Amino acid sequence: MTSCAGSTVPVESVEASAYTIPTDAPESDGTLTWDSTTFVLVTVHAGGKVGTGYTYADTSVVTVVKSKLAEVITGRDALQPPARWAEMAHAVRNLGKPGVVAEAISAVDIALWDLRARLLQEPLMIALGAVHDATPIYGSGGFTSYDNDTLRAQLCGWVEAGIPRVKMKVGRDPDADTERVSAARCAIGDAAELFVDANGAYSRKQALLWAGRFAEYDVRWFEEPVTSDDLWGLHQLCEHGPAGMDITAGEYGYHLPYFQQMLDADAVDCLQADVTRALGITGVLKVGALCDARSMDLSLHCAPQISAHAGTAVWHMRHLEYFHDHVRIEKLAFDGVLAPQPGGVLRPDRGAPGHGLTVKQADLEGFRVA
């Protein structure tokens, strides 16, 4: 028991900043191209401790945190993140919760959970009520902008590191997809699992056609074969796609009604959620409960250093996306990052309070944009 037990610890201040970090090469998927990622960092101070949260979004998140959310939680008890979450969700009613506002709440919620765990001197996974000791991961990248040699090298690198699941992007140039998927399967061998992600690039009939072709290469995971707004199209793929191939979506969900609608439509075989978008750790645990009620697996999208902790507290947890861009940024931004362990898992450090990350402010400063 610590000195915080039995007393409230008021939030003293909330800070936010943004950093735009170039990719290491041009990147694209089925529907988008990019050459940088904006990383928004939030810190919450209370009781002599600092909690850190973040999201991958736009600089406008900084404005939402500073102009709206900071005033909601300052002076309130830092030991009750779910209560602060509810207050933030209520306060943004007129701003429009999905999108930028949800990403801002997510970053603050992550910081509050980290702060609570540090105040009570316990690892975040324990503070969240872990049911697993580690979170399985899959290597993710395989951008459509890569030539086949670069694609093979990246996927093989993950497999050689002990990650038995890898994902690549498809859909930008369908005429090239067969050759790319064939090259990927030959490179990683038969033992590793191969996933594909179209980011909504295909029409319904195209997606069904390509699902059959991908099945020839033992692809077991087809992410966003059609846009995630097309719940009926996703449902049709679940119903009529190849046996053994899971249809999945959900990374663009920002609040519970979105996930409820997706589940009610039987639109996925495995649901996805992003802790930096779906209203933070508190929000993702609620999404996990929706999955638990259906005995359906949840897969966490990106932000591996936070998702690794959140994943341990999800009962029907399948895996976490170990995304190339976010792995690079989190190594740049923090000391204490988790590295893949044998079997392809991230195992939180039970000896470190909170999420165990320390901001490398000097390394980030040159990328600051807000």
XYZ file of C-alpha atoms in Angstrom:
370
model
C 0.000 0.000 0.000
C 1.319 3.404 -0.932
C 0.846 6.874 0.468
C -1.841 7.481 -2.190
C -4.171 4.865 -0.747
C -7.199 6.286 1.015
C -6.765 9.785 -0.406
C -7.442 11.668 -3.615
C -4.593 12.956 -5.766
C -5.710 16.001 -7.766
C -4.510 16.484 -11.333
C -2.246 19.536 -11.316
C -1.642 20.166 -15.021
C -2.091 18.739 -18.514
C 0.303 19.367 -21.400
C 0.212 18.402 -25.075
C 2.619 18.695 -27.996
C 2.879 17.323 -31.540
C 5.764 16.035 -33.655
C 5.760 15.191 -37.372
C 8.268 12.445 -38.114
C 9.232 11.454 -41.693
C 8.954 7.846 -42.772
C 12.157 6.033 -43.672
C 10.865 5.662 -47.261
C 7.718 6.645 -49.193
C 4.774 4.507 -48.053
C 1.378 3.603 -49.471
C -1.439 1.147 -49.000
C -4.492 0.374 -51.101
C -6.081 3.815 -50.707
C -3.543 6.272 -49.258
C 0.060 7.498 -49.634
C 2.147 9.261 -46.965
C 5.697 10.297 -46.126
C 5.358 11.288 -42.454
C 3.363 10.570 -39.306
C 2.263 13.064 -36.652
C 2.718 11.881 -33.078
C 0.804 13.750 -30.343
C 2.186 13.472 -26.813
C 0.151 14.230 -23.670
C 1.461 14.452 -20.103
C -0.646 14.683 -16.951
C 0.946 15.733 -13.638
C -0.215 14.843 -10.106
C 1.322 13.904 -6.764
C 4.884 14.377 -7.965
C 4.400 11.883 -10.832
C 3.878 12.278 -14.567
C 1.645 10.096 -16.714
C 2.306 9.928 -20.447
C -0.125 9.175 -23.254
C -0.110 9.621 -27.000
C -1.966 9.201 -30.249
C -1.178 9.248 -33.967
C -3.313 12.016 -35.378
C -3.246 15.686 -36.388
C -1.939 18.753 -34.559
C -5.577 19.709 -33.934
C -5.564 17.096 -31.152
C -3.270 19.437 -29.202
C -5.889 22.167 -29.454
C -8.652 19.890 -28.160
C -6.542 18.746 -25.216
C -5.493 22.246 -24.215
C -8.743 24.113 -24.902
C -11.279 21.555 -23.659
C -9.993 18.430 -21.916
C -7.385 19.971 -19.600
C -9.997 22.060 -17.809
C -12.253 19.022 -17.400
C -9.733 16.932 -15.472
C -7.526 19.501 -13.714
C -8.201 19.393 -9.989
C -9.962 16.039 -10.260
C -8.728 12.769 -8.761
C -5.930 11.185 -10.802
C -6.629 7.792 -9.221
C -9.926 7.386 -11.090
C -9.235 7.290 -14.841
C -12.671 5.827 -15.732
C -14.385 8.724 -13.953
C -12.224 11.255 -15.771
C -12.967 9.429 -19.035
C -16.707 9.769 -18.451
C -16.326 13.465 -17.680
C -14.326 14.077 -20.859
C -16.833 12.144 -22.961
C -19.666 14.268 -21.553
C -17.814 17.553 -22.017
C -17.231 17.098 -25.767
C -20.892 16.590 -26.655
C -21.009 19.654 -28.902
C -17.614 19.037 -30.532
C -18.441 15.739 -32.206
C -16.817 12.767 -30.491
C -15.611 10.557 -33.404
C -12.322 11.537 -35.023
C -9.977 14.157 -33.643
C -11.881 14.556 -30.363
C -11.827 10.811 -29.687
C -8.088 10.736 -30.406
C -7.565 13.565 -27.905
C -9.557 11.731 -25.216
C -7.581 8.582 -26.022
C -4.220 10.261 -25.413
C -5.375 11.823 -22.137
C -6.946 8.561 -20.949
C -3.715 6.653 -21.630
C -1.781 9.299 -19.682
C -4.224 9.053 -16.767
C -3.912 5.278 -16.555
C -0.114 5.551 -16.675
C -0.235 8.223 -13.967
C -2.490 6.153 -11.721
C -0.194 3.140 -12.020
C 2.869 5.258 -11.216
C 1.168 6.844 -8.200
C 0.357 3.371 -6.883
C 3.780 2.027 -7.922
C 2.451 -0.825 -10.031
C 2.892 -1.851 -13.676
C 0.121 -0.726 -15.997
C -0.862 -4.290 -16.922
C -1.561 -5.026 -13.245
C -3.472 -1.772 -12.808
C -5.675 -2.840 -15.732
C -6.408 -6.285 -14.293
C -4.286 -8.436 -16.588
C -5.557 -11.869 -17.580
C -2.520 -12.600 -19.778
C 1.204 -12.165 -19.163
C 1.982 -11.047 -22.713
C 0.334 -9.884 -25.932
C 0.945 -11.785 -29.215
C 2.016 -9.602 -32.134
C 2.212 -9.721 -35.916
C 4.715 -7.787 -38.002
C 2.960 -5.193 -40.158
C 4.130 -3.065 -43.070
C 4.637 -4.581 -46.509
C 3.594 -1.316 -48.140
C 2.450 -1.229 -51.754
C 5.234 1.288 -52.402
C 7.840 -1.415 -51.690
C 9.423 -3.383 -54.490
C 9.379 -7.139 -54.034
C 12.937 -7.296 -52.695
C 12.127 -4.752 -49.970
C 8.870 -6.558 -49.210
C 10.606 -9.913 -48.837
C 13.372 -8.465 -46.654
C 10.929 -6.802 -44.247
C 8.659 -9.826 -43.845
C 11.601 -12.197 -43.438
C 13.113 -9.869 -40.842
C 10.063 -10.288 -38.626
C 9.956 -14.048 -39.054
C 13.677 -14.304 -38.267
C 13.024 -12.209 -35.139
C 10.612 -14.896 -33.958
C 7.340 -13.251 -35.014
C 5.324 -16.040 -36.685
C 2.682 -13.758 -38.243
C 3.222 -10.997 -40.853
C 0.952 -8.640 -42.807
C 1.334 -6.844 -46.121
C -0.690 -4.206 -47.972
C -2.638 -5.013 -51.137
C -5.172 -3.361 -53.421
C -3.393 -0.360 -54.950
C -2.482 -2.270 -58.123
C -4.553 -5.471 -58.229
C -2.684 -6.690 -61.296
C 0.460 -6.881 -59.147
C -1.113 -8.441 -56.060
C -0.755 -12.076 -57.077
C 2.962 -11.668 -57.750
C 3.490 -9.723 -54.505
C 1.604 -12.216 -52.340
C 3.397 -15.114 -54.021
C 6.753 -13.436 -53.348
C 5.789 -12.916 -49.707
C 4.716 -16.524 -49.191
C 7.868 -17.890 -50.818
C 10.019 -15.619 -48.661
C 8.496 -16.466 -45.271
C 7.924 -20.159 -45.930
C 4.913 -22.276 -45.068
C 5.160 -22.131 -41.275
C 4.535 -18.396 -40.818
C 1.044 -16.943 -41.089
C 0.473 -14.437 -43.908
C -2.098 -11.626 -43.569
C -3.228 -9.047 -46.149
C -4.790 -5.607 -45.703
C -6.592 -3.826 -48.562
C -7.557 -0.708 -46.563
C -10.936 -0.755 -48.298
C -9.522 -0.685 -51.827
C -11.744 -3.344 -53.416
C -15.389 -3.396 -54.438
C -17.510 -6.235 -53.045
C -17.110 -8.499 -56.081
C -13.404 -7.695 -56.407
C -12.882 -8.528 -52.751
C -14.588 -11.899 -53.118
C -12.464 -12.661 -56.187
C -9.254 -11.700 -54.430
C -10.148 -13.592 -51.273
C -10.230 -16.756 -53.367
C -6.892 -15.943 -54.997
C -5.230 -15.081 -51.676
C -6.476 -18.362 -50.210
C -4.233 -20.178 -52.712
C -1.298 -18.748 -50.722
C -2.816 -19.729 -47.366
C -3.712 -16.156 -46.401
C -5.696 -16.460 -43.159
C -6.497 -12.769 -42.444
C -8.105 -10.366 -44.924
C -8.368 -6.895 -43.399
C -10.770 -4.293 -44.786
C -11.382 -6.048 -48.109
C -14.008 -3.338 -48.671
C -14.383 -0.049 -46.845
C -15.267 -0.488 -43.190
C -18.295 1.768 -43.823
C -19.794 -1.051 -45.906
C -21.001 -3.350 -43.149
C -23.163 -5.405 -45.511
C -20.213 -5.909 -47.854
C -18.046 -7.083 -44.970
C -20.848 -9.408 -43.839
C -21.068 -10.898 -47.330
C -17.328 -11.584 -47.281
C -17.654 -13.272 -43.879
C -20.471 -15.439 -45.243
C -19.044 -16.326 -48.635
C -15.279 -15.954 -48.321
C -12.905 -18.942 -48.229
C -13.001 -21.245 -45.221
C -10.215 -20.496 -42.775
C -9.842 -16.846 -43.849
C -10.958 -14.318 -41.248
C -12.500 -11.041 -42.401
C -11.633 -8.170 -40.075
C -12.098 -4.427 -39.616
C -12.581 -1.877 -36.843
C -9.395 0.193 -36.725
C -11.392 3.326 -37.627
C -13.814 2.928 -34.731
C -13.895 5.868 -32.319
C -16.644 4.981 -29.843
C -18.767 2.067 -28.659
C -21.765 2.530 -31.008
C -19.496 1.975 -34.020
C -18.287 -1.366 -32.685
C -21.780 -2.392 -31.597
C -23.100 -1.725 -35.107
C -20.262 -3.705 -36.672
C -20.896 -6.656 -34.382
C -24.675 -6.500 -34.841
C -24.127 -6.681 -38.609
C -21.934 -9.811 -38.284
C -19.439 -7.807 -40.320
C -16.229 -9.361 -38.964
C -14.806 -12.674 -37.825
C -12.375 -10.846 -35.528
C -12.865 -7.255 -34.402
C -10.118 -4.622 -34.408
C -9.756 -1.559 -32.174
C -7.073 1.112 -31.779
C -6.254 2.267 -28.248
C -5.152 5.680 -29.553
C -8.481 6.238 -31.357
C -11.209 4.316 -29.577
C -11.305 6.558 -26.473
C -8.121 5.182 -24.967
C -7.549 2.258 -22.644
C -10.910 2.759 -20.949
C -12.650 2.674 -24.331
C -10.765 -0.371 -25.612
C -11.582 -2.367 -22.477
C -15.257 -1.631 -23.149
C -14.824 -2.853 -26.733
C -13.194 -5.950 -25.283
C -16.296 -6.541 -23.170
C -18.470 -6.432 -26.308
C -16.238 -9.133 -27.789
C -16.306 -11.174 -24.588
C -20.108 -11.219 -24.700
C -19.891 -12.878 -28.144
C -16.846 -15.078 -27.465
C -15.200 -13.157 -30.322
C -11.516 -12.283 -30.466
C -10.251 -8.709 -30.426
C -7.117 -7.637 -32.294
C -5.485 -4.358 -31.293
C -4.381 -1.921 -33.980
C -0.891 -0.375 -33.754
C 0.644 1.793 -30.953
C 2.419 -1.346 -29.709
C 3.943 0.086 -26.531
C 0.520 0.929 -25.087
C -1.442 -1.818 -26.788
C 0.874 -4.441 -25.294
C -0.365 -3.488 -21.813
C -4.005 -3.070 -22.819
C -3.941 -6.443 -24.562
C -3.060 -8.278 -21.379
C -6.371 -7.119 -19.882
C -8.546 -8.282 -22.809
C -9.979 -11.742 -22.191
C -10.547 -12.723 -25.850
C -7.307 -11.203 -27.080
C -5.920 -12.512 -30.377
C -2.959 -10.303 -31.269
C -1.571 -6.811 -31.746
C -0.328 -5.083 -34.904
C 3.411 -4.414 -34.575
C 3.333 -1.648 -37.184
C 6.586 -0.577 -38.828
C 5.980 3.192 -38.577
C 4.886 3.141 -34.944
C 7.742 0.855 -33.912
C 10.186 3.406 -35.373
C 8.496 6.385 -33.729
C 8.130 4.796 -30.311
C 11.806 3.834 -30.288
C 12.658 7.435 -31.168
C 10.277 8.922 -28.604
C 10.840 6.694 -25.570
C 13.327 4.826 -23.475
C 12.001 1.558 -22.066
C 10.305 0.242 -25.220
C 9.375 -3.438 -25.281
C 11.062 -5.704 -27.826
C 9.523 -8.863 -29.320
C 10.108 -11.980 -27.242
C 10.314 -15.620 -28.389
C 7.021 -16.805 -29.782
C 6.195 -13.370 -31.132
C 4.889 -11.555 -28.061
C 5.396 -8.261 -26.258
C 5.796 -8.906 -22.553
C 5.281 -5.859 -20.287
C 7.905 -5.273 -17.617
C 6.284 -6.161 -14.281
C 9.117 -4.393 -12.456
C 8.445 -0.955 -13.965
C 5.638 1.326 -12.773
C 3.100 2.482 -15.344
C 3.831 1.587 -18.947
C 7.553 1.862 -18.244
C 8.234 4.487 -20.934
C 10.330 7.636 -20.444
C 10.078 10.431 -22.996
C 13.279 11.261 -24.885
C 12.381 14.926 -25.216
C 15.681 16.030 -26.725
C 15.372 13.446 -29.510
C 11.817 14.539 -30.285
C 12.336 18.274 -30.195
C 13.598 18.664 -33.720
C 10.315 17.252 -35.031
C 7.998 19.513 -33.013
C 5.168 21.159 -34.942
C 2.860 22.198 -32.083
